[in-house]
Each structure stands twice: as structure tokens, then as C-alpha cells.
Coordinates of C-alpha atoms and ligand atoms in Angstrom, one line a residue:
M300 CA -0.1 0.0 0.0
E301 CA 2.8 2.3 0.9
N302 CA 4.4 2.2 -2.6
I303 CA 1.2 1.7 -4.6
F304 CA 1.5 4.8 -6.6
P305 CA 3.8 4.6 -9.7
Q306 CA 6.6 6.9 -11.1
W307 CA 5.8 8.1 -14.5
S308 CA 8.6 5.7 -15.9
D309 CA 6.7 2.7 -14.3
I310 CA 3.7 3.3 -16.4
P311 CA 3.6 1.5 -19.8
A312 CA 3.8 4.0 -22.6
E313 CA 0.4 2.9 -24.1
Y314 CA -1.5 3.8 -20.9
R315 CA 0.0 7.2 -20.2
I316 CA -1.5 10.3 -20.6
D317 CA 1.2 12.5 -22.4
K318 CA -0.6 15.5 -23.0
A319 CA -3.6 17.1 -20.8
V320 CA -6.8 17.1 -22.4
H321 CA -7.7 21.0 -22.7
Q322 CA -11.3 20.4 -23.9
N323 CA -12.4 24.2 -24.6
E324 CA -15.3 23.4 -26.8
Y325 CA -19.0 22.3 -26.6
L326 CA -21.5 21.3 -29.0
I327 CA -24.5 23.3 -29.6
N328 CA -26.7 23.5 -32.8
G329 CA -24.2 21.4 -34.9
Q330 CA -21.4 23.9 -34.0
L331 CA -18.4 23.1 -31.8
L332 CA -18.3 26.4 -30.1
K333 CA -15.1 27.7 -28.3
W334 CA -15.0 28.5 -24.8
D335 CA -13.2 31.3 -23.3
G336 CA -14.8 31.5 -20.0
P337 CA -13.5 29.7 -16.7
F338 CA -12.7 26.0 -17.0
Q339 CA -12.8 23.1 -14.5
D340 CA -9.4 21.6 -13.9
V341 CA -9.4 17.8 -13.9
V342 CA -7.1 15.8 -11.5
S343 CA -6.9 12.0 -11.6
P344 CA -7.4 9.8 -8.5
V345 CA -4.2 8.3 -9.5
Y346 CA -1.3 10.0 -7.8
L347 CA 2.5 10.0 -9.3
N348 CA 5.4 9.5 -7.3
E349 CA 7.8 12.2 -8.1
Q350 CA 11.0 11.5 -6.0
G351 CA 8.9 10.4 -3.1
T352 CA 6.5 13.3 -3.6
L353 CA 3.0 12.1 -4.4
T354 CA 1.0 14.5 -6.7
P355 CA -2.2 13.8 -8.5
K356 CA -2.0 13.5 -12.2
F357 CA -3.4 16.8 -13.9
L358 CA -5.4 15.7 -16.7
G359 CA -6.8 18.7 -18.3
H360 CA -10.0 20.9 -18.1
Y361 CA -13.6 21.3 -19.4
P362 CA -15.7 24.3 -19.9
L363 CA -17.5 25.9 -16.8
L364 CA -20.7 27.0 -18.8
T365 CA -23.1 29.3 -17.5
Q366 CA -26.8 29.7 -17.7
A367 CA -26.4 31.7 -21.2
Q368 CA -24.9 28.6 -22.7
S369 CA -27.5 26.3 -21.2
M370 CA -30.2 28.3 -22.5
A371 CA -28.5 28.2 -26.0
A372 CA -28.4 24.6 -25.9
L373 CA -32.0 24.4 -24.8
D374 CA -32.9 26.9 -27.8
A375 CA -31.1 24.7 -30.2
A376 CA -32.9 21.6 -29.0
V377 CA -36.2 22.9 -28.9
A378 CA -35.6 24.4 -32.4
A379 CA -34.5 21.1 -33.7
F380 CA -37.7 19.5 -32.2
D381 CA -39.9 22.4 -33.6
H382 CA -42.8 21.0 -31.8
G383 CA -42.5 17.9 -33.6
R384 CA -42.0 19.3 -37.0
G385 CA -38.3 19.1 -37.1
L386 CA -36.2 17.2 -39.5
W387 CA -35.3 14.6 -36.9
P388 CA -38.6 13.9 -35.2
T389 CA -40.3 13.7 -38.6
M390 CA -37.5 11.5 -40.2
S391 CA -38.1 8.0 -41.1
V392 CA -36.8 5.3 -38.6
E393 CA -34.5 3.9 -41.4
D394 CA -32.8 7.3 -41.9
R395 CA -32.4 7.8 -38.1
I396 CA -30.7 4.4 -37.9
Y397 CA -28.3 5.6 -40.6
H398 CA -27.4 8.4 -38.7
L399 CA -26.8 6.3 -35.6
E400 CA -24.7 3.8 -37.6
L401 CA -22.4 6.5 -38.8
F402 CA -22.0 7.7 -35.2
T403 CA -21.1 4.2 -34.0
L404 CA -18.4 4.0 -36.7
K405 CA -16.9 7.3 -35.6
M406 CA -17.2 6.3 -32.2
M407 CA -15.3 3.2 -32.5
E408 CA -12.2 5.0 -33.4
T409 CA -12.1 6.5 -30.1
R410 CA -11.9 3.3 -28.4
E411 CA -8.1 3.7 -27.2
E412 CA -8.5 7.2 -25.8
V413 CA -11.9 6.7 -24.1
V414 CA -10.5 3.6 -22.6
R415 CA -7.4 5.3 -21.3
L416 CA -9.5 8.3 -19.8
L417 CA -11.7 5.7 -18.2
M418 CA -8.8 4.6 -16.4
W419 CA -7.3 7.9 -15.5
E420 CA -10.6 9.8 -14.7
I421 CA -12.4 7.4 -12.7
G422 CA -9.7 4.5 -11.8
K423 CA -11.6 2.0 -13.6
T424 CA -9.4 -1.2 -14.4
L425 CA -8.2 -1.7 -18.2
G426 CA -10.2 -4.9 -18.4
D427 CA -13.5 -3.2 -17.0
A428 CA -12.9 0.1 -19.2
Q429 CA -12.5 -1.8 -22.3
K430 CA -15.8 -3.8 -21.3
E431 CA -17.6 -0.4 -20.6
F432 CA -16.6 0.8 -24.1
D433 CA -17.6 -2.5 -26.0
R434 CA -20.6 -3.2 -24.0
T435 CA -21.8 0.4 -25.0
V436 CA -21.2 -0.4 -28.6
D437 CA -22.9 -3.5 -28.5
Y438 CA -25.8 -1.8 -26.8
I439 CA -26.0 0.7 -29.7
R440 CA -26.0 -2.1 -32.2
D441 CA -28.6 -4.1 -30.1
T442 CA -30.9 -1.0 -29.9
I443 CA -30.7 -0.6 -33.5
Q444 CA -31.9 -4.2 -34.1
S445 CA -34.7 -3.8 -31.5
L446 CA -35.9 -0.8 -33.3
K447 CA -36.0 -2.5 -36.4
E448 CA -38.0 -5.3 -34.9
L449 CA -40.4 -2.8 -33.4
D450 CA -40.7 -0.9 -36.6
R451 CA -41.7 -4.0 -38.5
T452 CA -44.2 -5.0 -36.0
S453 CA -45.7 -1.2 -36.3
S454 CA -45.6 -1.2 -40.0
R455 CA -48.8 -3.2 -40.5
F456 CA -52.3 -1.9 -40.1
S457 CA -55.0 -2.6 -37.4
I458 CA -58.5 -3.0 -38.3
E459 CA -61.2 -3.1 -35.5
Q460 CA -64.7 -2.1 -35.4
G461 CA -64.6 -0.8 -38.8
I462 CA -61.8 1.8 -38.0
M463 CA -58.3 1.3 -39.3
A464 CA -55.1 2.5 -37.5
Q465 CA -51.5 2.5 -37.9
I466 CA -50.2 2.4 -34.4
R467 CA -46.3 3.6 -33.7
R468 CA -44.2 5.0 -31.4
A469 CA -43.4 8.9 -31.3
P470 CA -40.9 11.1 -29.4
F471 CA -41.6 13.2 -26.6
G472 CA -39.5 16.1 -27.2
V473 CA -36.3 17.3 -25.4
A474 CA -34.5 14.7 -23.2
L475 CA -32.1 15.8 -20.7
C476 CA -29.7 12.9 -20.2
M477 CA -27.3 12.8 -17.2
G478 CA -25.3 9.7 -16.3
P479 CA -23.4 8.6 -13.0
Y480 CA -19.6 8.6 -12.7
N481 CA -19.3 4.9 -12.1
Y482 CA -20.4 4.2 -15.8
P483 CA -19.7 7.5 -17.2
L484 CA -19.9 6.3 -20.8
N485 CA -22.2 3.5 -20.7
E486 CA -25.0 4.6 -18.5
T487 CA -25.1 7.8 -20.1
F488 CA -25.7 6.1 -23.5
T489 CA -28.0 3.7 -22.3
T490 CA -30.5 6.5 -22.1
L491 CA -28.9 9.0 -24.6
I492 CA -29.0 6.5 -27.5
P493 CA -32.8 5.1 -26.9
A494 CA -33.9 8.5 -26.4
L495 CA -32.1 9.8 -29.6
I496 CA -33.2 7.0 -31.8
M497 CA -36.9 7.4 -31.0
G498 CA -36.7 11.0 -32.5
N499 CA -36.1 13.0 -29.2
V500 CA -33.6 15.8 -29.3
I501 CA -30.9 15.7 -26.5
I502 CA -29.2 17.8 -24.2
F503 CA -26.5 15.8 -22.1
K504 CA -24.4 16.8 -19.2
P505 CA -21.5 14.1 -18.6
P506 CA -21.2 13.1 -14.6
K507 CA -19.1 14.9 -12.1
F508 CA -16.2 12.6 -13.0
G509 CA -15.6 11.0 -16.4
V510 CA -15.9 14.2 -18.2
L511 CA -13.2 14.4 -20.6
L512 CA -13.6 10.9 -21.8
H513 CA -16.7 12.2 -23.7
S514 CA -14.5 14.9 -25.7
P515 CA -13.3 12.7 -28.4
L516 CA -17.0 11.8 -29.1
L517 CA -18.0 15.5 -29.4
K518 CA -16.8 15.6 -33.1
A519 CA -18.6 12.1 -34.0
F520 CA -21.7 13.7 -32.5
K521 CA -21.3 16.8 -34.5
E522 CA -20.6 15.0 -37.7
S523 CA -23.4 12.4 -37.4
F524 CA -26.4 14.3 -36.5
P525 CA -28.4 17.3 -37.8
P526 CA -27.8 20.6 -36.0
G527 CA -29.6 20.7 -32.6
V528 CA -30.3 17.0 -32.3
I529 CA -27.6 16.6 -29.8
N530 CA -25.9 19.5 -27.6
T531 CA -23.7 19.3 -24.6
V532 CA -23.5 21.4 -21.3
Y533 CA -20.8 21.3 -18.7
G534 CA -20.4 22.8 -15.2
D535 CA -22.3 23.3 -12.0
G536 CA -25.8 22.1 -11.9
E537 CA -27.2 25.0 -10.1
S538 CA -26.0 27.1 -13.2
V539 CA -26.6 24.9 -16.0
I540 CA -29.2 22.3 -15.1
R541 CA -31.5 24.4 -12.9
P542 CA -32.6 26.9 -15.7
L543 CA -33.3 24.0 -18.1
M544 CA -35.6 22.4 -15.6
E545 CA -37.2 25.7 -14.6
S546 CA -37.9 26.8 -18.2
G547 CA -40.4 23.9 -18.2
K548 CA -39.2 22.9 -21.7
I549 CA -37.7 19.6 -20.6
D550 CA -40.1 16.8 -21.7
V551 CA -38.0 13.6 -20.6
L552 CA -35.5 13.6 -17.6
A553 CA -33.2 10.5 -18.0
F554 CA -31.0 10.9 -14.8
I555 CA -28.7 8.1 -12.9
G556 CA -27.7 9.3 -9.4
S557 CA -29.2 9.8 -6.1
S558 CA -32.8 10.1 -5.5
R559 CA -32.1 13.3 -3.4
V560 CA -30.8 15.1 -6.6
A561 CA -33.9 13.6 -8.5
D562 CA -36.4 14.9 -6.4
I563 CA -34.7 18.3 -6.4
L564 CA -34.6 18.4 -10.4
K565 CA -38.2 17.2 -10.8
H566 CA -39.3 19.9 -8.2
Q567 CA -37.6 22.4 -10.4
H568 CA -39.9 21.8 -13.3
P569 CA -42.9 24.1 -13.2
K570 CA -45.1 21.2 -14.6
P571 CA -43.6 18.1 -13.5
H572 CA -46.5 16.0 -14.5
R573 CA -45.6 17.0 -18.1
M574 CA -42.0 15.4 -17.7
R575 CA -41.3 11.9 -18.1
S576 CA -38.6 10.6 -15.7
V577 CA -36.3 7.7 -16.5
L578 CA -34.4 7.5 -13.1
G579 CA -31.6 5.0 -12.0
L580 CA -31.3 5.8 -8.2
E581 CA -29.4 4.3 -5.1
A582 CA -29.6 0.6 -3.9
K583 CA -28.7 -1.5 -0.9
N584 CA -28.8 -5.1 -2.4
A585 CA -28.6 -7.8 0.1
A586 CA -27.0 -11.1 -0.2
I587 CA -28.8 -13.9 1.7
I588 CA -26.6 -16.8 2.5
L589 CA -28.6 -19.9 3.7
K590 CA -27.2 -22.6 5.8
D591 CA -26.5 -25.2 3.0
A592 CA -24.8 -22.6 0.8
D593 CA -21.8 -24.0 -1.1
I594 CA -18.9 -21.8 0.8
E595 CA -16.2 -22.0 -2.2
Q596 CA -19.0 -20.7 -4.7
V597 CA -20.7 -18.2 -2.3
T598 CA -17.4 -16.4 -1.3
T599 CA -16.2 -16.1 -5.0
E600 CA -19.5 -14.8 -6.2
V601 CA -19.8 -12.5 -3.0
V602 CA -16.4 -11.1 -3.8
L603 CA -17.2 -10.3 -7.3
G604 CA -20.6 -8.9 -6.4
A605 CA -19.5 -6.6 -3.4
L606 CA -16.0 -5.4 -4.5
S607 CA -16.0 -5.3 -8.4
Y608 CA -15.0 -1.6 -9.3
N609 CA -14.3 -1.0 -5.4
G610 CA -17.9 -1.7 -4.8
Q611 CA -18.9 1.3 -6.7
R612 CA -21.9 -0.1 -8.7
C613 CA -25.5 0.7 -7.9
T614 CA -26.0 -3.0 -8.4
A615 CA -23.3 -4.1 -5.8
L616 CA -24.0 -6.4 -2.9
K617 CA -23.9 -3.9 -0.2
I618 CA -25.0 -6.1 3.0
I619 CA -24.4 -9.6 3.5
F620 CA -26.7 -11.8 5.7
V621 CA -25.2 -15.0 6.6
H622 CA -26.9 -17.9 8.6
E623 CA -25.3 -18.2 11.7
S624 CA -24.4 -21.9 11.4
I625 CA -22.0 -21.1 8.5
A626 CA -21.0 -17.6 9.5
E627 CA -17.6 -18.9 10.6
P628 CA -16.7 -20.8 7.7
F629 CA -18.1 -18.2 5.3
L630 CA -16.1 -15.5 7.1
T631 CA -12.9 -17.1 7.1
K632 CA -13.1 -18.0 3.4
F633 CA -14.5 -14.6 2.4
S634 CA -11.7 -12.7 4.4
E635 CA -9.0 -14.7 2.8
K636 CA -10.4 -14.0 -0.8
V637 CA -11.0 -10.2 -0.2
S638 CA -7.5 -9.9 1.5
A639 CA -5.9 -11.8 -1.8
L640 CA -7.4 -9.0 -4.1
K641 CA -4.5 -7.1 -5.8
A642 CA -4.7 -3.2 -5.3
G643 CA -2.9 -1.3 -7.6
M644 CA -3.1 1.0 -10.7
P645 CA -5.8 0.5 -13.4
W646 CA -3.8 -0.8 -15.9
E647 CA -1.8 -3.4 -13.9
K648 CA -2.4 -7.2 -14.6
D649 CA -4.9 -8.6 -12.5
V650 CA -5.7 -5.5 -10.3
K651 CA -9.0 -5.4 -8.6
I652 CA -8.7 -2.5 -6.0
T653 CA -8.1 1.0 -7.6
P654 CA -8.0 4.5 -6.7
L655 CA -11.4 6.0 -5.8
P656 CA -12.4 9.2 -7.7
E657 CA -14.7 10.9 -5.1
A658 CA -13.1 13.6 -2.8
G659 CA -13.7 12.8 0.7
K660 CA -14.7 9.1 0.1
I661 CA -11.9 7.5 2.3
E662 CA -13.1 10.0 5.0
Y663 CA -16.6 8.8 4.6
L664 CA -15.5 5.1 4.6
N665 CA -13.5 5.5 7.6
T666 CA -16.4 7.2 9.3
L667 CA -18.8 4.2 8.6
I668 CA -16.1 2.0 10.1
E669 CA -15.7 4.0 13.1
D670 CA -19.3 4.2 13.7
A671 CA -19.6 0.4 13.3
Q672 CA -16.8 -0.2 15.6
K673 CA -18.6 2.0 18.2
Y674 CA -21.5 -0.6 18.0
G675 CA -19.3 -3.8 18.3
A676 CA -18.2 -4.5 14.7
K677 CA -14.6 -5.5 13.8
I678 CA -12.7 -5.4 10.7
I679 CA -11.9 -9.2 10.2
N680 CA -9.9 -9.3 7.1
A681 CA -6.1 -8.8 6.7
N682 CA -5.2 -5.3 5.7
G683 CA -8.9 -4.2 5.6
G684 CA -9.2 -0.4 5.7
N685 CA -5.6 0.3 5.0
C686 CA -5.3 3.2 2.7
N687 CA -3.1 5.7 1.1
R688 CA -4.4 8.7 -0.5
T689 CA -7.2 7.6 -3.1
V690 CA -6.7 3.8 -2.5
F691 CA -8.8 2.0 0.2
F692 CA -8.2 -1.6 0.8
P693 CA -11.6 -3.5 1.3
A694 CA -12.8 -3.9 5.0
V695 CA -15.0 -6.7 6.0
L696 CA -17.1 -5.5 9.0
F697 CA -18.6 -8.2 11.4
P698 CA -20.9 -8.4 13.2
V699 CA -23.1 -5.8 12.0
N700 CA -26.4 -4.7 13.3
E701 CA -29.2 -2.1 13.0
K702 CA -27.6 0.3 15.2
M703 CA -24.9 1.0 12.8
R704 CA -24.9 3.3 9.7
V705 CA -23.2 1.0 7.4
Y706 CA -26.6 -1.2 8.0
H707 CA -28.7 1.4 6.4
E708 CA -26.6 3.5 4.2
E709 CA -25.7 3.0 0.6
Q710 CA -21.8 2.7 1.3
F711 CA -21.1 2.8 -2.6
G712 CA -17.3 1.8 -2.0
P713 CA -15.1 -1.0 -0.5
V714 CA -16.7 -1.7 2.9
V715 CA -18.8 -4.9 3.3
P716 CA -20.9 -5.3 6.2
V717 CA -21.7 -8.8 7.2
V718 CA -24.7 -9.7 9.4
A719 CA -25.3 -13.2 11.1
F720 CA -28.9 -14.1 11.3
S721 CA -30.7 -17.0 13.0
S722 CA -34.1 -16.4 11.5
I723 CA -34.8 -15.8 7.8
N724 CA -37.3 -13.1 8.7
E725 CA -34.4 -11.0 9.7
P726 CA -33.1 -10.4 6.0
V727 CA -36.7 -10.6 4.8
E728 CA -37.7 -7.8 7.1
Y729 CA -34.5 -5.8 6.4
I730 CA -35.7 -5.7 2.6
I731 CA -39.2 -5.0 3.5
N732 CA -38.1 -2.0 5.6
S733 CA -35.4 -0.9 3.3
N734 CA -35.8 2.5 1.3
Y735 CA -34.6 0.6 -1.5
G736 CA -35.8 -2.2 -3.9
Q737 CA -33.5 -3.1 -6.8
Q738 CA -32.3 -6.7 -6.6
V739 CA -31.2 -9.5 -4.1
S740 CA -28.9 -12.6 -4.1
I741 CA -29.9 -15.8 -2.4
F742 CA -27.4 -18.4 -2.1
G743 CA -28.2 -21.8 -1.0
N744 CA -29.3 -25.4 -2.6
D745 CA -32.5 -26.2 -1.0
A746 CA -35.2 -25.9 -3.6
D747 CA -38.2 -25.6 -0.9
E748 CA -36.4 -22.8 1.1
I749 CA -35.4 -20.7 -2.0
S750 CA -38.8 -20.9 -3.7
E751 CA -40.4 -19.8 -0.2
L752 CA -38.2 -16.9 -0.6
I753 CA -38.7 -16.2 -4.3
D754 CA -42.3 -15.5 -4.1
P755 CA -42.4 -12.7 -1.3
L756 CA -39.0 -11.3 -2.7
V757 CA -40.1 -10.6 -6.3
N758 CA -42.5 -8.1 -4.7
Q759 CA -40.1 -6.2 -2.8
V760 CA -37.2 -6.1 -5.4
C761 CA -37.1 -6.2 -9.1
R762 CA -34.5 -9.1 -9.7
V763 CA -34.0 -12.2 -7.4
N764 CA -30.5 -13.6 -8.3
I765 CA -29.9 -17.2 -7.2
N766 CA -26.3 -18.2 -6.3
S767 CA -25.2 -15.4 -8.5
Q768 CA -24.2 -11.9 -7.6
C769 CA -26.8 -8.7 -8.7
Q770 CA -26.0 -7.1 -11.7
R771 CA -27.5 -5.1 -14.4
G772 CA -26.5 -7.3 -17.6
P773 CA -27.4 -8.7 -19.9
D774 CA -28.6 -5.5 -21.3
S775 CA -31.7 -7.3 -22.9
F776 CA -33.0 -7.9 -19.4
P777 CA -35.1 -5.5 -17.8
F778 CA -33.2 -3.2 -15.2
T779 CA -35.4 -1.4 -12.7
G780 CA -36.1 -1.0 -9.0
R781 CA -38.8 -0.4 -6.5
K782 CA -39.0 2.5 -3.7
D783 CA -36.1 4.9 -4.0
S784 CA -34.2 2.7 -6.5
A785 CA -35.7 3.5 -9.7
E786 CA -38.6 5.0 -11.9
G787 CA -38.7 3.3 -15.5
T788 CA -37.4 0.2 -16.8
L789 CA -34.4 0.2 -18.8
S790 CA -33.4 -2.8 -21.3
V791 CA -32.6 -2.5 -24.9
S792 CA -36.1 -3.1 -25.9
D793 CA -37.9 -1.4 -22.7
A794 CA -35.7 1.8 -23.3
L795 CA -37.3 2.3 -26.6
R796 CA -40.7 2.4 -25.1
V797 CA -39.8 4.5 -22.1
F798 CA -38.5 7.2 -24.5
S799 CA -41.7 7.4 -26.7
I800 CA -45.2 7.3 -26.6
R801 CA -47.8 5.4 -28.6
T802 CA -49.5 7.5 -31.2
L803 CA -51.8 6.3 -33.9
V804 CA -53.4 7.5 -37.1
A805 CA -56.9 6.3 -37.6
A806 CA -59.7 6.4 -40.0
K807 CA -63.1 5.1 -40.4
S808 CA -63.1 2.6 -43.1
S809 CA -64.9 4.1 -46.2
P810 CA -64.2 4.2 -49.8
T811 CA -62.9 7.7 -49.8
N812 CA -60.7 7.1 -46.9
N813 CA -59.4 3.7 -48.2
A814 CA -58.3 5.4 -51.3
L815 CA -56.9 8.4 -49.3
V816 CA -54.8 6.2 -47.1
K817 CA -53.7 4.0 -50.0
E818 CA -52.5 7.1 -51.8
I819 CA -50.4 8.1 -49.1
I820 CA -48.8 4.9 -48.4
R821 CA -48.3 4.1 -52.3
E822 CA -46.6 7.4 -52.9
N823 CA -44.5 7.5 -49.7
K824 CA -46.0 10.7 -48.7
S825 CA -45.7 10.2 -44.9
N826 CA -42.9 8.8 -42.8
F827 CA -45.3 7.6 -40.0
L828 CA -48.3 6.4 -42.1
S829 CA -46.3 4.0 -44.2
T830 CA -46.1 0.3 -44.7
D831 CA -42.1 0.2 -45.5
F832 CA -40.4 -2.5 -44.0
I833 CA -37.0 -2.2 -42.6
F834 CA -34.5 -5.1 -43.3
Ligands
LIG2312 O1 -24.2 1.2 -11.2 C1 -25.0 0.6 -11.7 C2 -24.8 -0.2 -12.9 O2 -26.0 -0.2 -13.6 C3 -24.4 -1.7 -12.6 O3 -24.2 -2.3 -14.0 O4 -24.4 -4.6 -12.9 O5 -23.6 -4.2 -15.2 O6 -22.3 -3.4 -13.1 P1 -23.5 -3.7 -13.6

């Protein structure tokens, strides 16, 4: 831990950031505008060791825009939608797909740069950063495929009670998309892409960390979409987001972050009922380890579930309930596996524990630990809680109880609270009383016991995992949550629905109407009223 931070010469050339990224442009109305106002400096959570002195690596800066640029982005988006009359919302699905495919090709050229910035800006390991990029490209491709299928089904007419109708999905208008820092590319794009392809126009603001990695994509956006269809804002939320919300012109809010901020944003809209919200919020997913669980399997899966990307996943296992009869062997094996995790820099081979990007995070984790210790918990794994600057070695806390903050709060970091239970009611009541309702993992081998848990728990959370960690993927599966954990459902196909509304064109069947509709279709006069089939 003491010598964890590298010297510049220790870093393989291909992973170094040789030149700081001075991002002085922002995209509004199809133009990359130069910014000469104040900038936000970006420093890495990775420190460099310069002759014994540790300094965080300076990565570059991005524009700190003001209300004026934010309103310019809004005006551009509103004009591009033009109350549904704009080029983009009236364009055929096939043509919109063409633009998105063009973007994807250009995006793929930025892979190396984006992956490098993911490592330096948010401390994601090389493997996970590559996975995040590739998963996002796959998501775009799957979205296109899913839209084609949706469009094929919608290209036919329905005739009911003498009325013929063509039922399709239409966009809402201006979508404001904001992703989280732990998946700054992927989770921003899992809302931005479906919103865009359904014909909405976009304003997007990158998360608080992971901003610079979007800069190579600005040119690709500019070159791939008509002016005003996609616009970016950067800076302090109070200056750039509040005016957008207060304008009342945001039709869809796609936000992944905390429920506290989501509530503030929604209340800033003068007519919140007009705005659709697609929200991915906090979670405190529990693992329930039953008495017959396979210790080897469960410990491997819980390490993965609780500590991948240092536990900074909304889906991470954030509290572990283990049956008291196997608490001891579980804790011994689990602590062993946690302590064997390699801490280091994101590009190092087999590294699992990396620098944390949030300022004050280590202090927060230490506060949770001190609070738990006050009520009788101990750190039970070797090196647990050791830290150096931004690196925090995972701490397994046991025995944890309801008096402790870590029992209730979403730690979003490498602290793993473990509770021993004697009655299954204890973890079940925990989930019932929790403010969150995303997922749960049950570990065990008794079909009767597991099915008795499945039936009530599916009504408390939105995914019950058996002998498997909690996770979002595969992206074709629905991803959502109850209570404070989410609003709206995301999956490749669900997202297309969530960012659009069913609209139909209907006519009473009569010789005149039949002839009229036939003419519109035969002569390809409308992009909506059309039986064209996308291959
Ligand atoms: O942070 C929340 C992410 O949606 C989790 O995704 O389960 O694929 O890591 P993941």
C-alpha cells in the first residue's frame, strides 16, 4: 500500500496521458463552439510518485458553462424538435438508424482514447474500461436491431370495429440525459441512445467525474446528427441544469444518480406531470446466504458482487446476511479471498482495487467503520481499511447490526458489512423495511427454502438472483427498481418504449378514406403512415 503509486517511468507508454486534455469546446446546434470563460481542472485519482512526493496527475480541463450557454443549448434543441415538425422527429426510422450507424463507426475510432481516460479519470481497471466501451457499442447495435423489430411490427395496419389504424411510437421532445460517474460512458449512453433514436432531441451533461472521456466523441456527434439534435452542457448543476428544468421545456429527464438530486430536479420543473422521468437511483442490495450454501462458490460470487470496481456499482451487494450456522467458515474464506485482491493502478495485470475518484470518500468510509466499531463490529480481514491517498483496501465488517450506519446507508465503496442471522425473517424484514428495492442475491441449494423466498421477494425487489451476484446485464434483461431505487425500466427494448409514446393515425373505413390512405402509402407521402419494412 505504501508504494502503490507509480513513478511516471513505471507506467507502460500505451497507458500514459502524455498531453493534458484541454477541452475548450462544447457542442450546440451542430457547432463546436470555443469557450473562453472559466474552466474546471480535472485531476486523476491516480497519484504520481515524483522522488517520494505524491501528486495527483493533472489530466486537463473542461468548460464551466453558465446559464447563457445552457439556454442556448435548450433553444437549439427546442428548434431542432420544432414542436414535432423538425427534421429529426419527422425523419423515417430507417434514416435515423443511418445516422446512428454513422456515429457508431466514428465512436469506435475513439476506443483507445476513451478507455485510457476511463482509467485515469475514474480509476476503472483496463479490463473493465474496455468492457464498458465495448458493451456500449454492443448496446447501440442491439438498440438498432430492436428498433427494426419494433418498426416491423408497427408497419402493419390494425382494423377494429370498422376503424383502420396504424399504431407507432413517437418521441416526446427534449430529453435531458445525465449519467453517473461509475459508468460515465455506458450509463449515459443507455438513455441517450434510445432517446435519440426514437426521435427525441438531446441535451446531455457528463457526470461529475468522467467528463473528459466524452470529448473525443463530440466531433463524432457533430458529424453524425443534424444541428441541434444533440447538445452538451458542462458545469455546476445550479448554473446549467436548474435553468433548463425551470424553463419547463424539458420533456424527459433521464437521470442516473441519487434520489435526493432527482427529487430536486423534478421539483424545479414548473409542470412536473408533463415531464417523463427515467431514473436509476440508489440501492442497498442484500445477499442472503442460507445454511446449505456452497462456501467456495458463494465467497467467490460475493467478492465479485461486493467489490467489483471497488464496490462502486449501484447493483453491488452492499450488505451480506449469512446464516449463523455457517458464519464462521464463510467469514474465514471470504476474508481470505478479499485480502488476496490485488490493489494497484488501473492498467496493472489482475488488479482489482484501484483509486477512488470521489473527494472525501476515504474519510466517509472511515466514518462508517468507526461508527460500526462503536457498536461492536470489527474489521476481520487482513489489511482491511488500510489506505493511501485515494486507495482504500476493502474492509469486511462483522458483526453488523441495525444500530450502525453501514447497516442502512449505501456505502458505494469497498466496505462490506456482514450480519449473522438465525431466522430468515431477519433479512426478509430488512428488505421490506429498506428504502431501496433493486435486487437481492440468494445463496443456497434447498429448492423448498429458496422458492419460499422467491415468491415474496419478487414483490419487494426487481430481480432475485440465485447463487449469482446482483447485476444489470445482460442488457436485454429489464433493469429497474422499486421504492427509492428507480423509476421506469431500462433494457435494450424497454428503453425504446420509455423514451416514446404510442401514437396512432386512425380512419373510419370508407371508400374515400381507404383510397386516401392507400395513396399516402403508395406514394410514400408520410414517414409515419407507411408500410415500409426495414430489413
Ligand atoms: O451502477 C449501476 C450499474 O447499472 C451496474 O451495472 O451490474 O453491469 O455493473 P453492472
